Structure formats: C-alpha cells, structure tokens
Amino acid sequence: QKEVEQDPGPLSVPEGAIVSLNCTYSNSAFQYFMWYRQYSRKGPELLMYTYSSGNKEDGRFTAQVDKSSKYISLFIRDSQPSDSATYLCAMSPWGDDMRFGAGTRLTVKP
Amino acid sequence: GAVVSQHPSWVICKSGTSVKIECRSLDFQATTMFWYRQFPKQSLMLMATSNEGSKATYEQGVEKDKFLINHASLTLSTLTVTSAHPEDSSFYICSARDGGNRDEQYFGPGTRLTVT
C-alpha cells in the first residue's frame, strides 16, 4: 500500500464548478499537509499548507484535513480555466521529507 | 516570494556521459535542499536530502554513486548524473528550505534530462 493515495484523474469540470480533490494516507505520523499546483512542464508551486487537523481557507481554495480518517481535501470554488493543472497533495511528519500523491490532472472548460 | 532557480532547464546528452544540474536559492539561505525526480504522469519521488556542508542522505533505492549531490554553500546544490543512461531520462526538480522558515520549501522550475 502506498503511503499517499491520490486519484490521478483526469478530472474535467465546467467553468464555475466546485472542484473537490482528495488524498488518503496510511502514515499516522503525518502532521503537515500541503497542496501543490503544477502546470505543464513547470515545477510545483505551493497552494495551501495546513498543520494537523482542521480547515484553512485562502480565496477560492479551502483545504480540509481529517486526521481521524487519514483524509485530506482541497476544494476550489468558482473554478476557472486558469485552474487547469495537476494538483499534488503532499504530507510530512516534520514539515520536510514530503511524500507526494500521484497528482490529479484537472481541466476546467470555459 | 522566495525564488529557486535551476540550470539548465533542459539538457540532452549521450549515453555514458555525465550531466550536472544546479539548484540555487536566489534570495534566501537554504540550509537544506531536496532533489526529486518526476516521471511522466507520476508523482515526485524524493531522491535525496542535502544539508549544507555535509553528505547527502539518499532515499532507499537511489544510487548515491550515480547521482552525486554536492551542497557546497547555503545557496547552491548540484546534482550530477554520472554515466547517464536512457532510463535516467526524467524531470529533475530541486527544492530548498528557507533556513529562517523551517516549514516552507520552495521548488525550482525543474530540469528535463533526455539521454540518447
């Protein structure tokens, strides 16, 4: 079993839709949870960063962590074509040494 | 925000030759740098962690004699792929951790290596 599981998609939604991206994990030591966005042929960029459980909101993005279920989510409201990218979840026990999910490829159609 | 650069952005080399990839933190001191490899449509795989002035720590399954990492200064780490083979063709990405902000890593733009 992989430490981090993420459905690779692809996921296609119409513009304006709410997007839900999810990851599950098996290592209960993970405390730091991150979401990265990666455009084609580019390095990943950090979108959201949360520590332990709870929700965090930043503009159209909301990250949720449920440590009891070992499940994290990223919600994108009012999705835009510019949100089309691959979204990677990552997690770590100490803040570094991250383990990444496979990435979900998202396409937002105008 | 913090900027990490990589050079070159892409490189094509012949089988058997060695290739060096540089990773620089441009506006902060990186006490720790990480090297990742990414295969097409797959996630990032951590190859090694390097701390300035000490030997890199390699992940299981990564050949340290093949992927030489040097972290000679607080702003520069290099990855040298020695005796490259076509199966080494991949996208290599570095990240750097800001010594003043323990929890934040900043990624470079990546280097695409093609070995012919």
PDB file of C-alpha atoms in Angstrom:
ATOM      1  CA  GLN A   1       0.000   0.000   0.000  1.00  0.00           C
ATOM      2  CA  LYS A   2       1.332   3.436  -0.934  1.00  0.00           C
ATOM      3  CA  GLU A   3       1.783   5.933   1.859  1.00  0.00           C
ATOM      4  CA  VAL A   4      -0.244   8.519  -0.028  1.00  0.00           C
ATOM      5  CA  GLU A   5      -3.073   7.677  -2.419  1.00  0.00           C
ATOM      6  CA  GLN A   6      -4.487  10.167  -4.888  1.00  0.00           C
ATOM      7  CA  ASP A   7      -6.764   9.534  -7.832  1.00  0.00           C
ATOM      8  CA  PRO A   8      -4.823  10.665 -10.913  1.00  0.00           C
ATOM      9  CA  GLY A   9      -7.996  11.556 -12.801  1.00  0.00           C
ATOM     10  CA  PRO A  10      -8.185  13.166 -15.271  1.00  0.00           C
ATOM     11  CA  LEU A  11     -10.954  15.370 -13.927  1.00  0.00           C
ATOM     12  CA  SER A  12     -12.847  17.702 -16.226  1.00  0.00           C
ATOM     13  CA  VAL A  13     -15.351  20.299 -14.986  1.00  0.00           C
ATOM     14  CA  PRO A  14     -17.156  23.294 -16.487  1.00  0.00           C
ATOM     15  CA  GLU A  15     -16.091  26.793 -15.547  1.00  0.00           C
ATOM     16  CA  GLY A  16     -17.671  27.932 -12.305  1.00  0.00           C
ATOM     17  CA  ALA A  17     -17.990  24.443 -10.841  1.00  0.00           C
ATOM     18  CA  ILE A  18     -16.799  23.490  -7.380  1.00  0.00           C
ATOM     19  CA  VAL A  19     -13.879  21.102  -7.590  1.00  0.00           C
ATOM     20  CA  SER A  20     -13.098  18.565  -4.892  1.00  0.00           C
ATOM     21  CA  LEU A  21      -9.689  16.904  -4.816  1.00  0.00           C
ATOM     22  CA  ASN A  22      -8.805  14.258  -2.252  1.00  0.00           C
ATOM     23  CA  CYS A  23      -5.969  12.190  -0.853  1.00  0.00           C
ATOM     24  CA  THR A  24      -5.826   9.400   1.675  1.00  0.00           C
ATOM     25  CA  TYR A  25      -2.781   8.311   3.597  1.00  0.00           C
ATOM     26  CA  SER A  26      -1.655   5.488   5.834  1.00  0.00           C
ATOM     27  CA  ASN A  27       1.077   7.023   7.997  1.00  0.00           C
ATOM     28  CA  SER A  28      -0.453   8.406  11.181  1.00  0.00           C
ATOM     29  CA  ALA A  29       2.757  10.353  11.863  1.00  0.00           C
ATOM     30  CA  PHE A  30       1.955  12.868   9.116  1.00  0.00           C
ATOM     31  CA  GLN A  31       1.213  16.249  10.631  1.00  0.00           C
ATOM     32  CA  TYR A  32       1.945  18.684   7.818  1.00  0.00           C
ATOM     33  CA  PHE A  33      -0.304  18.661   4.794  1.00  0.00           C
ATOM     34  CA  MET A  34       0.192  20.577   1.606  1.00  0.00           C
ATOM     35  CA  TRP A  35      -1.385  21.046  -1.761  1.00  0.00           C
ATOM     36  CA  TYR A  36       0.731  21.945  -4.775  1.00  0.00           C
ATOM     37  CA  ARG A  37      -0.332  23.062  -8.220  1.00  0.00           C
ATOM     38  CA  GLN A  38       1.818  22.105 -11.158  1.00  0.00           C
ATOM     39  CA  TYR A  39       1.374  23.493 -14.638  1.00  0.00           C
ATOM     40  CA  SER A  40       2.675  21.514 -17.544  1.00  0.00           C
ATOM     41  CA  ARG A  41       6.479  21.449 -17.703  1.00  0.00           C
ATOM     42  CA  LYS A  42       6.799  23.592 -14.590  1.00  0.00           C
ATOM     43  CA  GLY A  43       7.851  22.910 -11.019  1.00  0.00           C
ATOM     44  CA  PRO A  44       5.155  22.619  -8.368  1.00  0.00           C
ATOM     45  CA  GLU A  45       4.011  25.719  -6.502  1.00  0.00           C
ATOM     46  CA  LEU A  46       2.616  25.646  -3.002  1.00  0.00           C
ATOM     47  CA  LEU A  47      -1.097  26.414  -2.814  1.00  0.00           C
ATOM     48  CA  MET A  48      -2.151  25.521   0.679  1.00  0.00           C
ATOM     49  CA  TYR A  49      -0.373  24.452   3.821  1.00  0.00           C
ATOM     50  CA  THR A  50      -2.016  23.133   6.960  1.00  0.00           C
ATOM     51  CA  TYR A  51      -0.762  21.699  10.178  1.00  0.00           C
ATOM     52  CA  SER A  52      -2.695  18.941  11.966  1.00  0.00           C
ATOM     53  CA  SER A  53      -6.464  18.781  11.521  1.00  0.00           C
ATOM     54  CA  GLY A  54      -8.930  21.430  10.515  1.00  0.00           C
ATOM     55  CA  ASN A  55      -9.823  23.721   7.673  1.00  0.00           C
ATOM     56  CA  LYS A  56      -7.933  26.514   6.015  1.00  0.00           C
ATOM     57  CA  GLU A  57      -9.336  28.938   3.502  1.00  0.00           C
ATOM     58  CA  ASP A  58      -7.488  31.169   1.047  1.00  0.00           C
ATOM     59  CA  GLY A  59      -9.589  32.926  -1.528  1.00  0.00           C
ATOM     60  CA  ARG A  60     -11.315  30.337  -3.689  1.00  0.00           C
ATOM     61  CA  PHE A  61      -9.333  27.491  -2.128  1.00  0.00           C
ATOM     62  CA  THR A  62     -10.220  25.537   1.002  1.00  0.00           C
ATOM     63  CA  ALA A  63      -8.082  22.777   2.450  1.00  0.00           C
ATOM     64  CA  GLN A  64      -9.505  20.258   4.904  1.00  0.00           C
ATOM     65  CA  VAL A  65      -7.644  17.708   6.997  1.00  0.00           C
ATOM     66  CA  ASP A  66      -9.331  14.850   8.834  1.00  0.00           C
ATOM     67  CA  LYS A  67      -6.604  13.010  10.684  1.00  0.00           C
ATOM     68  CA  SER A  68      -9.014  10.527  12.231  1.00  0.00           C
ATOM     69  CA  SER A  69      -9.934   9.320   8.753  1.00  0.00           C
ATOM     70  CA  LYS A  70      -6.485   9.975   7.269  1.00  0.00           C
ATOM     71  CA  TYR A  71      -8.138  12.008   4.547  1.00  0.00           C
ATOM     72  CA  ILE A  72      -7.403  15.429   3.136  1.00  0.00           C
ATOM     73  CA  SER A  73      -9.288  17.526   0.623  1.00  0.00           C
ATOM     74  CA  LEU A  74      -8.831  20.616  -1.487  1.00  0.00           C
ATOM     75  CA  PHE A  75     -11.901  22.489  -2.689  1.00  0.00           C
ATOM     76  CA  ILE A  76     -11.785  25.041  -5.473  1.00  0.00           C
ATOM     77  CA  ARG A  77     -14.816  27.325  -5.728  1.00  0.00           C
ATOM     78  CA  ASP A  78     -15.840  29.130  -8.899  1.00  0.00           C
ATOM     79  CA  SER A  79     -13.253  27.210 -10.892  1.00  0.00           C
ATOM     80  CA  GLN A  80     -11.566  28.999 -13.783  1.00  0.00           C
ATOM     81  CA  PRO A  81      -9.814  27.724 -16.915  1.00  0.00           C
ATOM     82  CA  SER A  82      -6.589  29.033 -15.379  1.00  0.00           C
ATOM     83  CA  ASP A  83      -7.028  26.467 -12.608  1.00  0.00           C
ATOM     84  CA  SER A  84      -6.368  23.730 -15.153  1.00  0.00           C
ATOM     85  CA  ALA A  85      -3.254  21.985 -13.856  1.00  0.00           C
ATOM     86  CA  THR A  86      -2.139  18.954 -11.947  1.00  0.00           C
ATOM     87  CA  TYR A  87      -2.776  19.143  -8.215  1.00  0.00           C
ATOM     88  CA  LEU A  88      -0.494  17.212  -5.907  1.00  0.00           C
ATOM     89  CA  CYS A  89      -1.109  16.532  -2.276  1.00  0.00           C
ATOM     90  CA  ALA A  90       1.926  16.153  -0.053  1.00  0.00           C
ATOM     91  CA  MET A  91       2.413  15.353   3.575  1.00  0.00           C
ATOM     92  CA  SER A  92       5.177  15.035   6.081  1.00  0.00           C
ATOM     93  CA  PRO A  93       5.713  14.220   9.744  1.00  0.00           C
ATOM     94  CA  TRP A  94       8.159  17.085  10.293  1.00  0.00           C
ATOM     95  CA  GLY A  95       7.480  19.641   7.593  1.00  0.00           C
ATOM     96  CA  ASP A  96      10.128  18.378   5.213  1.00  0.00           C
ATOM     97  CA  ASP A  97      10.755  14.956   3.719  1.00  0.00           C
ATOM     98  CA  MET A  98       7.436  15.187   1.945  1.00  0.00           C
ATOM     99  CA  ARG A  99       5.608  12.285   0.418  1.00  0.00           C
ATOM    100  CA  PHE A 100       3.580  13.151  -2.609  1.00  0.00           C
ATOM    101  CA  GLY A 101       0.401  11.781  -4.077  1.00  0.00           C
ATOM    102  CA  ALA A 102       0.307  10.869  -7.743  1.00  0.00           C
ATOM    103  CA  GLY A 103      -1.359  14.164  -8.662  1.00  0.00           C
ATOM    104  CA  THR A 104      -4.803  14.762 -10.144  1.00  0.00           C
ATOM    105  CA  ARG A 105      -4.975  16.358 -13.564  1.00  0.00           C
ATOM    106  CA  LEU A 106      -7.743  18.943 -13.635  1.00  0.00           C
ATOM    107  CA  THR A 107      -9.204  20.609 -16.716  1.00  0.00           C
ATOM    108  CA  VAL A 108     -11.671  23.469 -16.332  1.00  0.00           C
ATOM    109  CA  LYS A 109     -13.557  24.036 -19.567  1.00  0.00           C
ATOM    110  CA  PRO A 110     -14.783  27.537 -20.473  1.00  0.00           C
TER     111      PRO A 110
ATOM    112  CA  GLY B   1       8.185  35.075  -2.515  1.00  0.00           C
ATOM    113  CA  ALA B   2      11.365  33.070  -2.350  1.00  0.00           C
ATOM    114  CA  VAL B   3      12.892  32.066  -5.677  1.00  0.00           C
ATOM    115  CA  VAL B   4      14.741  28.897  -6.539  1.00  0.00           C
ATOM    116  CA  SER B   5      16.401  28.563  -9.916  1.00  0.00           C
ATOM    117  CA  GLN B   6      17.661  25.525 -11.762  1.00  0.00           C
ATOM    118  CA  HIS B   7      20.134  25.336 -14.584  1.00  0.00           C
ATOM    119  CA  PRO B   8      19.901  24.088 -17.201  1.00  0.00           C
ATOM    120  CA  SER B   9      16.164  23.942 -17.779  1.00  0.00           C
ATOM    121  CA  TRP B  10      16.645  21.155 -20.261  1.00  0.00           C
ATOM    122  CA  VAL B  11      19.581  19.082 -21.423  1.00  0.00           C
ATOM    123  CA  ILE B  12      20.161  16.341 -23.947  1.00  0.00           C
ATOM    124  CA  CYS B  13      23.217  14.165 -23.508  1.00  0.00           C
ATOM    125  CA  LYS B  14      24.649  10.991 -24.920  1.00  0.00           C
ATOM    126  CA  SER B  15      24.602   7.732 -23.054  1.00  0.00           C
ATOM    127  CA  GLY B  16      27.691   7.309 -20.896  1.00  0.00           C
ATOM    128  CA  THR B  17      28.328  10.992 -20.300  1.00  0.00           C
ATOM    129  CA  SER B  18      27.768  12.918 -17.055  1.00  0.00           C
ATOM    130  CA  VAL B  19      25.422  15.824 -16.557  1.00  0.00           C
ATOM    131  CA  LYS B  20      25.432  18.419 -13.784  1.00  0.00           C
ATOM    132  CA  ILE B  21      22.273  20.236 -12.685  1.00  0.00           C
ATOM    133  CA  GLU B  22      22.487  23.306 -10.472  1.00  0.00           C
ATOM    134  CA  CYS B  23      19.921  24.448  -7.943  1.00  0.00           C
ATOM    135  CA  ARG B  24      20.210  27.933  -6.464  1.00  0.00           C
ATOM    136  CA  SER B  25      18.219  29.790  -3.856  1.00  0.00           C
ATOM    137  CA  LEU B  26      18.267  33.372  -5.080  1.00  0.00           C
ATOM    138  CA  ASP B  27      17.052  35.431  -2.153  1.00  0.00           C
ATOM    139  CA  PHE B  28      17.406  33.255   0.899  1.00  0.00           C
ATOM    140  CA  GLN B  29      19.817  30.851   2.503  1.00  0.00           C
ATOM    141  CA  ALA B  30      18.840  27.234   2.076  1.00  0.00           C
ATOM    142  CA  THR B  31      20.089  25.085   4.903  1.00  0.00           C
ATOM    143  CA  THR B  32      18.503  22.051   3.299  1.00  0.00           C
ATOM    144  CA  MET B  33      17.886  21.208  -0.313  1.00  0.00           C
ATOM    145  CA  PHE B  34      15.934  18.313  -1.733  1.00  0.00           C
ATOM    146  CA  TRP B  35      16.209  16.603  -5.082  1.00  0.00           C
ATOM    147  CA  TYR B  36      13.178  14.996  -6.683  1.00  0.00           C
ATOM    148  CA  ARG B  37      12.618  13.013  -9.811  1.00  0.00           C
ATOM    149  CA  GLN B  38       9.365  13.010 -11.701  1.00  0.00           C
ATOM    150  CA  PHE B  39       8.418  10.510 -14.372  1.00  0.00           C
ATOM    151  CA  PRO B  40       5.689  11.385 -16.873  1.00  0.00           C
ATOM    152  CA  LYS B  41       2.249  11.296 -15.291  1.00  0.00           C
ATOM    153  CA  GLN B  42       3.719  10.232 -11.989  1.00  0.00           C
ATOM    154  CA  SER B  43       4.316  11.937  -8.713  1.00  0.00           C
ATOM    155  CA  LEU B  44       7.501  13.475  -7.424  1.00  0.00           C
ATOM    156  CA  MET B  45       9.890  10.967  -5.921  1.00  0.00           C
ATOM    157  CA  LEU B  46      12.321  12.198  -3.314  1.00  0.00           C
ATOM    158  CA  MET B  47      15.826  11.153  -4.273  1.00  0.00           C
ATOM    159  CA  ALA B  48      17.956  12.728  -1.587  1.00  0.00           C
ATOM    160  CA  THR B  49      18.181  15.390   1.070  1.00  0.00           C
ATOM    161  CA  SER B  50      21.279  17.535   1.325  1.00  0.00           C
ATOM    162  CA  ASN B  51      22.369  19.788   4.142  1.00  0.00           C
ATOM    163  CA  GLU B  52      24.972  22.460   3.564  1.00  0.00           C
ATOM    164  CA  GLY B  53      28.439  21.204   4.338  1.00  0.00           C
ATOM    165  CA  SER B  54      27.516  17.583   4.931  1.00  0.00           C
ATOM    166  CA  LYS B  55      26.911  14.462   2.888  1.00  0.00           C
ATOM    167  CA  ALA B  56      23.548  13.962   1.288  1.00  0.00           C
ATOM    168  CA  THR B  57      21.087  11.434   2.632  1.00  0.00           C
ATOM    169  CA  TYR B  58      19.768   9.230  -0.140  1.00  0.00           C
ATOM    170  CA  GLU B  59      16.403   7.535  -0.243  1.00  0.00           C
ATOM    171  CA  GLN B  60      16.244   3.792  -0.477  1.00  0.00           C
ATOM    172  CA  GLY B  61      16.841   2.579  -3.991  1.00  0.00           C
ATOM    173  CA  VAL B  62      18.688   5.701  -5.166  1.00  0.00           C
ATOM    174  CA  GLU B  63      22.283   5.013  -6.154  1.00  0.00           C
ATOM    175  CA  LYS B  64      24.497   7.569  -4.456  1.00  0.00           C
ATOM    176  CA  ASP B  65      27.430   6.830  -6.758  1.00  0.00           C
ATOM    177  CA  LYS B  66      25.294   7.517  -9.777  1.00  0.00           C
ATOM    178  CA  PHE B  67      23.522  10.617  -8.516  1.00  0.00           C
ATOM    179  CA  LEU B  68      26.195  12.750  -6.905  1.00  0.00           C
ATOM    180  CA  ILE B  69      24.914  15.604  -4.786  1.00  0.00           C
ATOM    181  CA  ASN B  70      27.008  18.460  -3.521  1.00  0.00           C
ATOM    182  CA  HIS B  71      25.676  21.218  -1.280  1.00  0.00           C
ATOM    183  CA  ALA B  72      28.762  23.395  -1.041  1.00  0.00           C
ATOM    184  CA  SER B  73      27.112  26.627   0.024  1.00  0.00           C
ATOM    185  CA  LEU B  74      23.889  27.914   1.528  1.00  0.00           C
ATOM    186  CA  THR B  75      22.624  28.944  -1.896  1.00  0.00           C
ATOM    187  CA  LEU B  76      23.833  26.201  -4.222  1.00  0.00           C
ATOM    188  CA  SER B  77      23.333  22.464  -4.548  1.00  0.00           C
ATOM    189  CA  THR B  78      24.323  20.387  -7.551  1.00  0.00           C
ATOM    190  CA  LEU B  79      23.126  17.028  -8.804  1.00  0.00           C
ATOM    191  CA  THR B  80      25.459  15.171 -11.147  1.00  0.00           C
ATOM    192  CA  VAL B  81      24.076  12.228 -13.066  1.00  0.00           C
ATOM    193  CA  THR B  82      27.108  10.102 -13.827  1.00  0.00           C
ATOM    194  CA  SER B  83      27.385   7.721 -16.758  1.00  0.00           C
ATOM    195  CA  ALA B  84      23.878   8.597 -17.818  1.00  0.00           C
ATOM    196  CA  HIS B  85      21.654   6.025 -19.492  1.00  0.00           C
ATOM    197  CA  PRO B  86      18.364   6.440 -21.341  1.00  0.00           C
ATOM    198  CA  GLU B  87      16.454   5.224 -18.276  1.00  0.00           C
ATOM    199  CA  ASP B  88      17.804   8.255 -16.409  1.00  0.00           C
ATOM    200  CA  SER B  89      15.775  10.489 -18.702  1.00  0.00           C
ATOM    201  CA  SER B  90      13.370  12.308 -16.461  1.00  0.00           C
ATOM    202  CA  PHE B  91      12.324  15.629 -14.987  1.00  0.00           C
ATOM    203  CA  TYR B  92      14.528  16.560 -12.039  1.00  0.00           C
ATOM    204  CA  ILE B  93      13.256  19.134  -9.559  1.00  0.00           C
ATOM    205  CA  CYS B  94      15.026  20.622  -6.581  1.00  0.00           C
ATOM    206  CA  SER B  95      13.520  22.373  -3.629  1.00  0.00           C
ATOM    207  CA  ALA B  96      15.115  24.484  -0.958  1.00  0.00           C
ATOM    208  CA  ARG B  97      14.093  25.047   2.603  1.00  0.00           C
ATOM    209  CA  ASP B  98      14.458  28.546   3.928  1.00  0.00           C
ATOM    210  CA  GLY B  99      16.694  28.426   6.983  1.00  0.00           C
ATOM    211  CA  GLY B 100      14.640  31.197   8.542  1.00  0.00           C
ATOM    212  CA  ASN B 101      11.294  29.491   7.867  1.00  0.00           C
ATOM    213  CA  ARG B 102      11.533  25.843   8.784  1.00  0.00           C
ATOM    214  CA  ASP B 103       8.261  24.705   7.354  1.00  0.00           C
ATOM    215  CA  GLU B 104       8.460  26.208   3.884  1.00  0.00           C
ATOM    216  CA  GLN B 105      10.009  24.624   0.844  1.00  0.00           C
ATOM    217  CA  TYR B 106      10.353  26.384  -2.463  1.00  0.00           C
ATOM    218  CA  PHE B 107      10.625  24.465  -5.688  1.00  0.00           C
ATOM    219  CA  GLY B 108      12.807  25.128  -8.667  1.00  0.00           C
ATOM    220  CA  PRO B 109      11.333  25.074 -12.179  1.00  0.00           C
ATOM    221  CA  GLY B 110      12.831  21.671 -12.928  1.00  0.00           C
ATOM    222  CA  THR B 111      15.353  20.305 -15.419  1.00  0.00           C
ATOM    223  CA  ARG B 112      14.329  17.955 -18.184  1.00  0.00           C
ATOM    224  CA  LEU B 113      17.070  15.448 -18.919  1.00  0.00           C
ATOM    225  CA  THR B 114      16.995  13.365 -22.062  1.00  0.00           C
ATOM    226  CA  VAL B 115      19.685  10.741 -22.534  1.00  0.00           C
ATOM    227  CA  THR B 116      20.050   9.447 -26.073  1.00  0.00           C
TER     228      THR B 116
END
